Tab-separated table of C-alpha atoms in Angstrom:
chain	number	residue	atom	x	y	z
A	1	MET	CA	-183.561	1.515	-110.937
A	2	ARG	CA	-185.723	2.076	-108.330
A	3	LYS	CA	-184.718	4.521	-105.497
A	4	GLN	CA	-183.962	2.572	-102.210
A	5	ALA	CA	-183.608	3.458	-98.818
A	6	THR	CA	-180.395	3.960	-98.204
A	7	THR	CA	-179.650	2.289	-95.149
A	8	ASP	CA	-178.313	-0.215	-96.761
A	9	ASP	CA	-174.580	0.356	-95.221
A	10	PHE	CA	-176.170	0.488	-91.711
A	11	SER	CA	-178.524	-2.275	-91.799
A	12	ARG	CA	-175.621	-4.759	-93.678
A	13	ARG	CA	-172.598	-3.550	-90.662
A	14	THR	CA	-175.570	-4.757	-87.992
A	15	ALA	CA	-176.218	-7.987	-89.853
A	16	LEU	CA	-173.009	-8.896	-90.569
A	17	LYS	CA	-171.936	-8.497	-85.934
A	18	LEU	CA	-174.500	-11.002	-85.980
A	19	GLY	CA	-170.969	-14.062	-87.016
A	20	THR	CA	-168.382	-11.776	-84.067
A	21	ALA	CA	-168.780	-12.570	-80.692
A	22	THR	CA	-168.897	-9.006	-80.034
A	23	GLY	CA	-171.880	-8.074	-82.495
A	24	MET	CA	-174.646	-10.790	-80.847
A	25	SER	CA	-176.942	-8.147	-79.459
A	26	ALA	CA	-176.582	-5.670	-82.373
A	27	LEU	CA	-180.149	-4.154	-83.962
A	28	LEU	CA	-180.903	-4.834	-87.035
A	29	GLY	CA	-181.733	-0.943	-88.516
A	30	GLY	CA	-184.496	0.779	-88.362
A	31	LEU	CA	-186.391	-2.493	-87.917
A	32	ALA	CA	-187.751	-1.282	-84.424
A	33	GLY	CA	-189.670	1.884	-85.524
A	34	CYS	CA	-191.006	-0.864	-88.037
A	35	LEU	CA	-193.895	-1.954	-85.085
A	36	GLY	CA	-194.245	1.213	-84.084
A	37	GLY	CA	-196.533	3.490	-85.831
A	38	GLY	CA	-197.661	0.971	-88.676
A	39	SER	CA	-200.723	0.704	-86.032
A	40	ASP	CA	-202.471	-1.913	-85.978
A	41	LYS	CA	-204.745	-0.682	-89.235
A	42	SER	CA	-205.825	-4.128	-91.173
A	43	SER	CA	-205.469	-3.923	-94.977
A	44	GLY	CA	-208.002	-5.851	-95.987
A	45	LYS	CA	-209.792	-9.169	-94.452
A	46	LEU	CA	-207.121	-11.330	-95.069
A	47	VAL	CA	-204.519	-9.655	-94.098
A	48	THR	CA	-204.233	-7.367	-90.879
A	49	LYS	CA	-200.786	-6.612	-89.174
A	50	ASP	CA	-201.211	-9.779	-86.602
A	51	GLN	CA	-203.635	-11.807	-88.614
A	52	ILE	CA	-203.450	-13.937	-91.806
A	53	GLY	CA	-206.128	-15.208	-92.854
A	54	SER	CA	-208.745	-16.550	-90.712
A	55	ASP	CA	-207.774	-16.057	-86.826
A	56	ASP	CA	-209.984	-19.215	-85.812
A	57	ALA	CA	-209.283	-21.303	-89.002
A	58	LYS	CA	-209.310	-25.317	-88.697
A	59	THR	CA	-206.166	-24.938	-88.859
A	60	SER	CA	-203.808	-22.393	-87.302
A	61	LEU	CA	-199.533	-21.243	-87.845
A	62	THR	CA	-197.763	-19.113	-86.383
A	63	TYR	CA	-194.790	-17.238	-88.105
A	64	TRP	CA	-192.004	-15.394	-87.287
A	65	MET	CA	-191.297	-12.627	-89.631
A	66	LEU	CA	-188.820	-9.637	-89.725
A	67	PRO	CA	-190.664	-6.612	-89.965
A	68	ASP	CA	-188.630	-5.644	-92.741
A	69	GLN	CA	-189.609	-8.056	-94.578
A	70	SER	CA	-192.871	-8.814	-93.645
A	71	HIS	CA	-196.118	-6.230	-94.964
A	72	THR	CA	-195.920	-4.048	-92.371
A	73	ALA	CA	-192.346	-2.592	-93.300
A	74	THR	CA	-191.709	1.243	-92.841
A	75	GLU	CA	-188.159	1.563	-94.410
A	76	ASN	CA	-189.672	0.130	-98.058
A	77	LYS	CA	-192.695	0.126	-99.669
A	78	GLU	CA	-192.007	-1.766	-101.927
A	79	VAL	CA	-191.054	-5.022	-100.030
A	80	ALA	CA	-194.618	-4.062	-97.411
A	81	LYS	CA	-196.046	-4.125	-101.082
A	82	VAL	CA	-194.713	-7.428	-102.695
A	83	VAL	CA	-195.217	-8.930	-99.131
A	84	GLU	CA	-198.551	-7.873	-99.278
A	85	LYS	CA	-199.521	-9.258	-102.207
A	86	PHE	CA	-197.531	-13.232	-101.242
A	87	LEU	CA	-200.284	-12.928	-97.966
A	88	ARG	CA	-202.722	-12.188	-99.823
A	89	THR	CA	-202.731	-14.628	-102.317
A	90	TRP	CA	-201.944	-17.931	-99.732
A	91	ALA	CA	-204.436	-16.381	-97.977
A	92	LYS	CA	-207.224	-16.391	-100.651
A	93	ASN	CA	-205.844	-20.537	-101.491
A	94	HIS	CA	-206.057	-21.284	-97.850
A	95	SER	CA	-209.964	-20.361	-96.344
A	96	ASP	CA	-208.915	-23.339	-94.073
A	97	ALA	CA	-205.934	-21.605	-92.891
A	98	GLY	CA	-205.371	-19.392	-90.609
A	99	MET	CA	-201.226	-17.559	-89.739
A	100	GLN	CA	-200.795	-15.879	-87.027
A	101	ILE	CA	-197.349	-13.165	-86.930
A	102	GLU	CA	-194.747	-12.619	-84.231
A	103	TYR	CA	-192.131	-9.699	-85.007
A	104	GLN	CA	-188.872	-10.339	-84.617
A	105	THR	CA	-186.685	-7.111	-83.819
A	106	ASN	CA	-183.291	-8.502	-83.302
A	107	LEU	CA	-181.754	-10.974	-85.072
A	108	GLU	CA	-179.268	-12.293	-82.362
A	109	GLN	CA	-182.323	-13.490	-79.797
A	110	MET	CA	-184.287	-14.564	-82.826
A	111	LYS	CA	-181.548	-16.784	-83.391
A	112	THR	CA	-180.983	-17.503	-79.671
A	113	LYS	CA	-185.269	-17.828	-78.752
A	114	LEU	CA	-184.992	-20.560	-81.990
A	115	LEU	CA	-183.088	-22.349	-81.030
A	116	GLN	CA	-184.497	-22.518	-77.345
A	117	VAL	CA	-188.026	-22.944	-78.547
A	118	VAL	CA	-186.478	-25.900	-81.799
A	119	ALA	CA	-185.042	-27.035	-78.071
A	120	ARG	CA	-188.732	-27.329	-76.451
A	121	GLY	CA	-190.082	-29.189	-79.004
A	122	SER	CA	-191.944	-25.133	-79.191
A	123	ALA	CA	-191.281	-24.042	-82.521
A	124	PRO	CA	-193.278	-21.986	-84.541
A	125	SER	CA	-194.722	-23.363	-87.742
A	126	MET	CA	-192.778	-21.547	-89.901
A	127	SER	CA	-189.896	-18.313	-89.744
A	128	GLN	CA	-188.073	-16.139	-91.617
A	129	VAL	CA	-184.153	-18.217	-91.187
A	130	ASP	CA	-180.608	-16.586	-91.943
A	131	SER	CA	-179.388	-19.189	-94.416
A	132	PHE	CA	-176.321	-18.690	-92.492
A	133	TRP	CA	-178.752	-20.176	-89.220
A	134	VAL	CA	-179.616	-23.281	-91.539
A	135	PRO	CA	-177.085	-25.958	-90.540
A	136	ASN	CA	-178.744	-25.347	-87.015
A	137	PHE	CA	-181.759	-26.628	-87.692
A	138	TYR	CA	-181.302	-29.525	-89.755
A	139	LYS	CA	-182.513	-32.030	-87.098
A	140	ASP	CA	-186.132	-30.189	-87.439
A	141	LEU	CA	-186.610	-28.485	-90.275
A	142	GLN	CA	-189.540	-30.048	-92.224
A	143	PRO	CA	-188.934	-30.554	-95.914
A	144	VAL	CA	-190.202	-28.068	-98.209
A	145	THR	CA	-189.034	-30.003	-101.018
A	146	ASP	CA	-192.343	-29.865	-102.977
A	147	ALA	CA	-191.838	-25.914	-103.768
A	148	ILE	CA	-188.673	-26.608	-105.511
A	149	GLU	CA	-189.168	-25.226	-109.026
A	150	ASP	CA	-186.584	-26.503	-111.676
A	151	PRO	CA	-183.695	-28.231	-109.060
A	152	ASP	CA	-181.330	-27.126	-111.269
A	153	ASP	CA	-181.399	-23.315	-112.129
A	154	TRP	CA	-181.189	-22.799	-108.225
A	155	TYR	CA	-177.598	-21.673	-107.340
A	156	PRO	CA	-174.325	-24.465	-106.550
A	157	PHE	CA	-174.183	-22.612	-103.064
A	158	VAL	CA	-177.898	-23.135	-102.293
A	159	LYS	CA	-178.139	-26.476	-102.369
A	160	ASP	CA	-175.019	-26.900	-100.778
A	161	VAL	CA	-176.796	-25.731	-97.544
A	162	MET	CA	-179.795	-26.429	-99.217
A	163	VAL	CA	-180.600	-29.803	-99.770
A	164	GLN	CA	-179.646	-32.773	-97.215
A	165	GLY	CA	-180.440	-36.127	-97.142
A	166	GLY	CA	-181.866	-35.431	-101.061
A	167	GLU	CA	-184.453	-32.893	-99.159
A	168	TRP	CA	-184.853	-29.106	-99.573
A	169	LYS	CA	-184.354	-27.817	-95.751
A	170	ALA	CA	-185.367	-24.248	-97.096
A	171	VAL	CA	-186.916	-21.898	-99.495
A	172	TRP	CA	-182.794	-19.416	-100.372
A	173	LYS	CA	-185.621	-17.152	-100.814
A	174	ASN	CA	-182.018	-13.810	-101.857
A	175	THR	CA	-178.546	-13.111	-101.531
A	176	ASP	CA	-175.635	-11.677	-101.450
A	177	CYS	CA	-172.279	-11.251	-103.390
A	178	ARG	CA	-168.558	-9.600	-102.979
A	179	ALA	CA	-166.613	-8.234	-105.849
A	180	LEU	CA	-164.120	-5.847	-106.468
A	181	TYR	CA	-165.214	-2.086	-107.259
A	182	TYR	CA	-162.421	-0.627	-110.209
A	183	ARG	CA	-162.835	2.935	-111.748
A	184	GLN	CA	-163.000	2.247	-114.894
A	185	ASP	CA	-161.351	5.515	-116.296
A	186	LEU	CA	-158.193	4.406	-114.214
A	187	MET	CA	-158.635	0.513	-115.931
A	188	ASP	CA	-158.390	2.507	-118.956
A	189	LYS	CA	-154.978	4.314	-118.672
A	190	TYR	CA	-152.769	1.943	-116.836
A	191	ASN	CA	-154.794	-1.441	-117.134
A	192	ASP	CA	-155.574	-1.718	-121.080
A	193	GLY	CA	-159.236	-2.185	-119.516
A	194	LYS	CA	-159.029	-4.504	-118.021
A	195	PRO	CA	-159.507	-4.101	-113.722
A	196	PRO	CA	-156.640	-7.011	-112.296
A	197	GLU	CA	-157.478	-10.745	-112.336
A	198	THR	CA	-154.550	-11.982	-109.248
A	199	TRP	CA	-153.037	-10.747	-106.759
A	200	ASP	CA	-150.178	-9.692	-108.632
A	201	GLU	CA	-151.850	-7.976	-110.851
A	202	LEU	CA	-153.256	-5.743	-108.662
A	203	ILE	CA	-150.491	-4.711	-106.982
A	204	ASN	CA	-149.011	-3.821	-109.857
A	205	VAL	CA	-151.385	-1.602	-111.275
A	206	GLY	CA	-152.046	-0.402	-108.177
A	207	LYS	CA	-148.616	0.831	-107.501
A	208	THR	CA	-148.223	2.548	-110.494
A	209	ILE	CA	-151.755	4.283	-110.046
A	210	LYS	CA	-150.459	5.359	-106.537
A	211	GLU	CA	-148.202	6.397	-107.666
A	212	LYS	CA	-149.157	8.828	-111.046
A	213	GLU	CA	-152.757	9.935	-109.042
A	214	ASN	CA	-151.147	10.589	-105.591
A	215	MET	CA	-154.357	7.890	-104.414
A	216	ASN	CA	-154.637	4.858	-102.580
A	217	GLY	CA	-154.336	2.049	-105.214
A	218	TYR	CA	-156.945	-0.750	-102.910
A	219	MET	CA	-158.725	-0.907	-100.261
A	220	TYR	CA	-160.550	-2.670	-98.395
A	221	ASN	CA	-162.315	-3.419	-95.369
A	222	GLY	CA	-160.248	-4.877	-92.272
A	223	GLY	CA	-161.357	-3.425	-88.501
A	224	LYS	CA	-163.083	-5.546	-85.919
A	225	TRP	CA	-165.778	-6.593	-87.723
A	226	GLU	CA	-167.476	-9.850	-89.698
A	227	ALA	CA	-166.455	-8.594	-93.278
A	228	THR	CA	-163.628	-8.537	-92.936
A	229	THR	CA	-163.119	-12.196	-92.787
A	230	PHE	CA	-166.512	-12.581	-94.423
A	231	ASP	CA	-165.594	-9.885	-97.685
A	232	ASN	CA	-161.774	-12.483	-98.246
A	233	LEU	CA	-163.142	-15.377	-97.428
A	234	ALA	CA	-163.065	-15.399	-100.525
A	235	MET	CA	-159.850	-15.390	-101.568
A	236	PHE	CA	-159.229	-18.716	-98.809
A	237	TRP	CA	-161.811	-20.649	-100.275
A	238	ALA	CA	-160.342	-19.594	-103.521
A	239	GLN	CA	-157.352	-21.845	-102.944
A	240	GLY	CA	-159.090	-24.929	-101.988
A	241	GLY	CA	-159.391	-24.063	-98.335
A	242	ASP	CA	-161.901	-25.783	-95.900
A	243	LEU	CA	-162.586	-23.502	-92.091
A	244	VAL	CA	-164.276	-26.571	-91.365
A	245	ASN	CA	-164.784	-29.855	-91.347
A	246	ASP	CA	-167.918	-31.781	-92.524
A	247	GLN	CA	-168.878	-31.987	-88.227
A	248	GLY	CA	-168.046	-28.409	-87.872
A	249	LYS	CA	-164.564	-28.940	-87.035
A	250	PRO	CA	-161.678	-27.063	-87.687
A	251	VAL	CA	-159.309	-27.386	-90.175
A	252	MET	CA	-157.230	-24.768	-91.320
A	253	GLY	CA	-154.333	-25.291	-89.232
A	254	ASN	CA	-154.186	-29.076	-91.817
A	255	GLY	CA	-151.951	-28.825	-94.373
A	256	LYS	CA	-153.364	-27.048	-97.890
A	257	ASN	CA	-155.726	-25.026	-96.290
A	258	LYS	CA	-153.047	-23.454	-93.494
A	259	GLU	CA	-151.286	-22.832	-97.106
A	260	ALA	CA	-153.721	-20.933	-98.302
A	261	LEU	CA	-154.737	-18.778	-94.891
A	262	LEU	CA	-151.079	-17.694	-94.731
A	263	ASN	CA	-151.216	-16.649	-98.655
A	264	VAL	CA	-154.244	-14.927	-97.497
A	265	PHE	CA	-152.521	-13.213	-94.768
A	266	LYS	CA	-149.398	-12.494	-97.111
A	267	PHE	CA	-151.430	-10.408	-99.247
A	268	PHE	CA	-153.365	-8.143	-96.748
A	269	LYS	CA	-148.977	-8.000	-96.056
A	270	ARG	CA	-147.702	-7.209	-99.397
A	271	THR	CA	-150.495	-4.015	-100.035
A	272	ILE	CA	-149.758	-2.182	-96.925
A	273	ASP	CA	-145.817	-3.578	-97.632
A	274	SER	CA	-146.718	-1.807	-101.274
A	275	GLY	CA	-148.371	1.331	-100.042
A	276	VAL	CA	-151.191	0.397	-102.613
A	277	THR	CA	-153.412	0.558	-98.820
A	278	PRO	CA	-153.127	2.368	-95.993
A	279	LYS	CA	-153.140	1.110	-93.179
A	280	ARG	CA	-156.268	2.931	-92.363
A	281	ILE	CA	-158.095	0.343	-93.323
A	282	ALA	CA	-157.512	-1.606	-90.013
A	283	ASN	CA	-160.759	1.016	-89.111
A	284	ILE	CA	-162.737	0.156	-91.902
A	285	ASN	CA	-165.078	-1.536	-89.495
A	286	ASP	CA	-168.153	0.216	-92.573
A	287	TYR	CA	-169.288	-0.987	-95.953
A	288	ALA	CA	-169.448	3.299	-95.562
A	289	LEU	CA	-166.470	4.134	-95.271
A	290	LEU	CA	-165.327	2.179	-99.018
A	291	ARG	CA	-167.942	3.496	-100.582
A	292	GLN	CA	-167.338	6.988	-99.581
A	293	ALA	CA	-163.985	6.366	-100.630
A	294	ALA	CA	-164.655	5.857	-103.488
A	295	LEU	CA	-166.414	8.988	-104.676
A	296	ASN	CA	-164.577	11.100	-103.348
A	297	GLU	CA	-162.057	9.669	-105.396
A	298	GLU	CA	-159.429	8.050	-102.484
A	299	THR	CA	-157.915	4.825	-103.983
A	300	ALA	CA	-159.785	3.620	-107.876
A	301	MET	CA	-160.279	-0.268	-106.281
A	302	PHE	CA	-162.300	-2.026	-103.084
A	303	LEU	CA	-162.992	-5.079	-102.039
A	304	GLY	CA	-167.113	-4.411	-101.633
A	305	GLY	CA	-170.865	-5.884	-102.129
A	306	ASN	CA	-172.887	-6.126	-104.302
A	307	TRP	CA	-176.083	-3.944	-102.754
A	308	GLN	CA	-172.822	-0.490	-102.951
A	309	ILE	CA	-174.013	0.041	-106.557
A	310	THR	CA	-177.061	1.354	-105.568
A	311	VAL	CA	-176.656	3.481	-102.642
A	312	MET	CA	-173.616	4.939	-104.850
A	313	LYS	CA	-175.967	5.821	-107.673
A	314	GLN	CA	-178.205	7.315	-105.150
A	315	LYS	CA	-175.026	9.368	-104.028
A	316	THR	CA	-173.552	11.154	-107.105
A	317	ASP	CA	-174.417	11.585	-110.768
A	318	LYS	CA	-174.749	9.709	-113.084
A	319	LYS	CA	-171.368	10.099	-114.695
A	320	THR	CA	-169.643	9.612	-111.523
A	321	TRP	CA	-171.395	5.529	-110.808
A	322	LYS	CA	-170.823	4.808	-114.155
A	323	ASN	CA	-167.247	4.662	-113.813
A	324	TRP	CA	-167.413	2.478	-111.632
A	325	LYS	CA	-167.505	-1.218	-112.743
A	326	VAL	CA	-167.135	-4.823	-110.654
A	327	ALA	CA	-165.197	-7.952	-111.450
A	328	LYS	CA	-164.604	-10.632	-109.524
A	329	ILE	CA	-162.147	-10.895	-107.102
A	330	PRO	CA	-158.519	-10.209	-107.429
A	331	GLN	CA	-157.786	-14.467	-106.207
A	332	MET	CA	-153.926	-15.625	-106.065
A	333	LYS	CA	-154.440	-16.434	-109.733
A	334	ALA	CA	-156.241	-16.406	-112.455
A	335	ASP	CA	-157.941	-19.098	-113.132
A	336	MET	CA	-159.509	-19.539	-108.775
A	337	ASP	CA	-162.745	-17.477	-108.526
A	338	SER	CA	-164.351	-17.403	-104.995
A	339	THR	CA	-166.742	-15.321	-103.274
A	340	GLY	CA	-169.156	-15.031	-100.445
A	341	THR	CA	-172.561	-15.365	-100.594
A	342	GLY	CA	-175.622	-14.858	-97.777
A	343	GLY	CA	-179.324	-14.094	-98.241
A	344	TRP	CA	-182.749	-15.263	-96.151
A	345	THR	CA	-184.921	-18.584	-95.828
A	346	GLU	CA	-187.520	-19.023	-95.259
A	347	GLY	CA	-188.460	-22.288	-93.129
A	348	VAL	CA	-190.858	-25.011	-91.668
A	349	PHE	CA	-190.766	-26.100	-88.447
A	350	ALA	CA	-194.151	-27.739	-88.462
A	351	SER	CA	-194.544	-31.412	-87.912
A	352	ASP	CA	-198.960	-32.077	-87.977
A	353	LYS	CA	-199.120	-32.784	-91.770
A	354	GLN	CA	-201.836	-30.234	-92.333
A	355	LYS	CA	-199.684	-26.849	-91.090
A	356	ARG	CA	-196.570	-27.957	-92.756
A	357	LYS	CA	-198.734	-28.253	-96.227
A	358	ALA	CA	-199.830	-24.518	-95.744
A	359	ALA	CA	-195.794	-23.638	-94.399
A	360	ALA	CA	-194.862	-24.928	-97.264
A	361	ASP	CA	-197.415	-23.282	-99.455
A	362	PHE	CA	-196.117	-20.057	-98.172
A	363	ALA	CA	-192.101	-20.737	-98.345
A	364	GLY	CA	-192.693	-22.485	-101.558
A	365	MET	CA	-194.162	-18.965	-103.322
A	366	TYR	CA	-190.383	-17.513	-102.837
A	367	ALA	CA	-189.736	-19.917	-105.205
A	368	LYS	CA	-191.606	-19.313	-108.188
A	369	LYS	CA	-189.294	-17.695	-110.945
A	370	GLU	CA	-191.497	-14.761	-111.098
A	371	ASN	CA	-192.693	-13.782	-106.975
A	372	MET	CA	-188.660	-14.655	-106.528
A	373	ALA	CA	-187.399	-11.064	-109.021
A	374	THR	CA	-190.389	-9.319	-108.301
A	375	TYR	CA	-189.152	-9.311	-104.321
A	376	CYS	CA	-186.043	-9.411	-105.289
A	377	LYS	CA	-185.965	-6.278	-107.423
A	378	ALA	CA	-187.658	-4.441	-103.978
A	379	SER	CA	-185.587	-5.136	-101.566
A	380	GLY	CA	-182.076	-4.625	-103.345
A	381	ASN	CA	-181.122	-8.387	-103.350
A	382	LEU	CA	-180.135	-11.193	-105.838
A	383	PRO	CA	-181.971	-13.942	-107.175
A	384	THR	CA	-180.841	-17.359	-106.117
A	385	ARG	CA	-182.428	-19.092	-109.284
A	386	LYS	CA	-179.636	-17.881	-112.277
A	387	SER	CA	-183.366	-18.142	-114.554
A	388	VAL	CA	-184.223	-15.289	-113.198
A	389	TYR	CA	-181.484	-13.311	-114.322
A	390	GLU	CA	-182.118	-14.102	-117.568
A	391	GLY	CA	-186.140	-13.890	-118.229
A	392	THR	CA	-186.508	-10.549	-116.039
A	393	LYS	CA	-185.430	-7.596	-117.829
A	394	TYR	CA	-184.765	-5.750	-114.481
A	395	PHE	CA	-181.855	-8.270	-113.739
A	396	SER	CA	-181.318	-8.795	-117.997
A	397	GLU	CA	-180.327	-5.427	-118.836
A	398	ASP	CA	-178.772	-4.568	-115.786
A	399	PRO	CA	-174.471	-4.559	-116.779
A	400	TYR	CA	-173.175	-5.394	-112.661
A	401	MET	CA	-176.460	-7.517	-112.348
A	402	GLN	CA	-175.087	-10.124	-115.338
A	403	VAL	CA	-171.451	-9.748	-113.675
A	404	TYR	CA	-172.838	-10.697	-110.347
A	405	LYS	CA	-175.015	-13.503	-112.109
A	406	LYS	CA	-171.280	-14.713	-113.171
A	407	LEU	CA	-170.166	-14.650	-109.476
A	408	LEU	CA	-172.416	-16.494	-108.606
A	409	GLU	CA	-171.704	-19.949	-109.723
A	410	ASN	CA	-168.739	-19.853	-107.670
A	411	GLY	CA	-170.532	-17.682	-104.991
A	412	ARG	CA	-169.483	-18.923	-100.772
A	413	ALA	CA	-172.065	-19.838	-97.592
A	414	ARG	CA	-170.025	-19.574	-94.281
A	415	PRO	CA	-169.955	-22.836	-92.492
A	416	GLY	CA	-172.852	-23.008	-90.243
A	417	TYR	CA	-171.046	-23.365	-87.357
A	418	PRO	CA	-170.558	-22.140	-82.976
A	419	ILE	CA	-166.937	-22.599	-83.568
A	420	TYR	CA	-167.562	-20.082	-86.649
A	421	LEU	CA	-167.301	-17.072	-84.580
A	422	THR	CA	-164.067	-17.689	-82.627
A	423	ILE	CA	-162.861	-18.255	-85.917
A	424	SER	CA	-163.865	-15.262	-87.183
A	425	SER	CA	-162.896	-12.733	-83.989
A	426	GLU	CA	-159.385	-14.061	-84.072
A	427	TRP	CA	-160.013	-13.441	-88.202
A	428	GLN	CA	-160.641	-10.442	-87.483
A	429	THR	CA	-157.200	-9.935	-84.851
A	430	ALA	CA	-154.915	-11.163	-86.975
A	431	ALA	CA	-155.888	-9.382	-90.222
A	432	GLY	CA	-155.092	-5.979	-87.753
A	433	LYS	CA	-152.298	-7.148	-86.728
A	434	VAL	CA	-150.655	-7.985	-89.845
A	435	ILE	CA	-151.804	-4.633	-91.453
A	436	THR	CA	-150.189	-2.915	-88.378
A	437	GLY	CA	-146.934	-4.563	-88.669
A	438	GLN	CA	-147.924	-5.548	-85.503
A	439	ALA	CA	-148.005	-8.812	-86.013
A	440	SER	CA	-145.584	-11.341	-89.239
A	441	PRO	CA	-147.826	-13.036	-90.990
A	442	GLU	CA	-146.966	-16.306	-90.239
A	443	LYS	CA	-147.263	-15.869	-85.717
A	444	ALA	CA	-150.528	-14.384	-86.727
A	445	VAL	CA	-152.239	-16.668	-88.618
A	446	ASN	CA	-149.973	-19.702	-86.183
A	447	THR	CA	-151.843	-17.929	-83.218
A	448	MET	CA	-156.161	-17.919	-84.761
A	449	ILE	CA	-155.460	-21.214	-85.799
A	450	GLN	CA	-154.063	-21.562	-81.555
A	451	ASN	CA	-156.818	-19.584	-80.689
A	452	VAL	CA	-159.936	-20.899	-82.133
A	453	ASN	CA	-158.558	-25.258	-81.527
A	454	SER	CA	-157.844	-23.942	-77.718
A	455	GLN	CA	-162.199	-23.173	-77.592
A	456	TYR	CA	-162.964	-25.656	-79.176
A	457	ASN	CA	-161.226	-28.120	-77.163
A	458	SER	CA	-162.820	-26.806	-74.214
């Protein structure tokens, strides 16, 4: 597998902070440096750092980009090459159009700025948009339906967010997912070679491993940060739980939703009370800490992100990393399944016919199967089209990618409504109190629901 920059743990941690009230101004690690040192050196008259195509073209576009997803990316040169190729192709096919690049180096400021300029009627012609943000811009994003090849080839979770009123609102170009990481040798020894599929199985095999091997059975994000919510939400969603309704009103305190929520927090308590999980997970606020625990033989299983296997391959020898496999997240019952999905989209805001068409043509480049495969391979992300996992060797011959392909069938995105920030923050607080024994699951869940409803109603 291609070697990548090992900045994933920091950048993922920072990006996930966008889902918390306390991390709204966090910088995306490494992005600021992308604008310096790269200079204004042209990569060809069609593509320069700030201008694509002619700067006095009949159709002039503005494009908001993150440096690490652009042709100026410095930490991942492969991404830079791929994006430059896309931009060059677009420029050659649109001789009457030009594109002015406006770089965004702070994620939360980017979202806030985008909301502001859209409200003023001065939105950029096109922009990279976090998939989590898309619902905030449904009324303003222009259709890119014509750029979508084979709609049935896209995962259900993509269409659930991208399609509104029969129109595709953006091109979801890459994604990620959460999975159970487990040591195959320990599963061979204590669980007939199979990873646990249910909470009961996880607790049972975890207890055996704790007793026989003197290591933690299972670890997960439990600190005060977004992954504590997002990673574990899969256990809530798999039970049929909903955090909000279609209008963005919190409903997690209603009937089956509350029951599902309480079940998850009771599971947190079980992991601690059984000795399978150490209380110190209440301080885990970085995926790197889980990876380190795994490679230091401190845990037999952990709940992590798909990108972590790439870093593990860089940090240890082949024999060690190949012993770590991935599987679906254990659920309350074996027939339940879910995983959280993130990623980025390309959105078009220009309403002028010519500008919209030119912008949609570029966004559509990421929708093409071959292009998506190339971009996701370079960036280390997962494709959002199912056929990419079969038609490209990089994905079809990688056993990890084939597991992720299946997990994404039950992928789900976080609800893109303002109240989610409060929900996530309260979830994190509640989880911490249960993990450390400061509150019972019932009390923690009731307090969480009360605080979320109070914030919403105010």
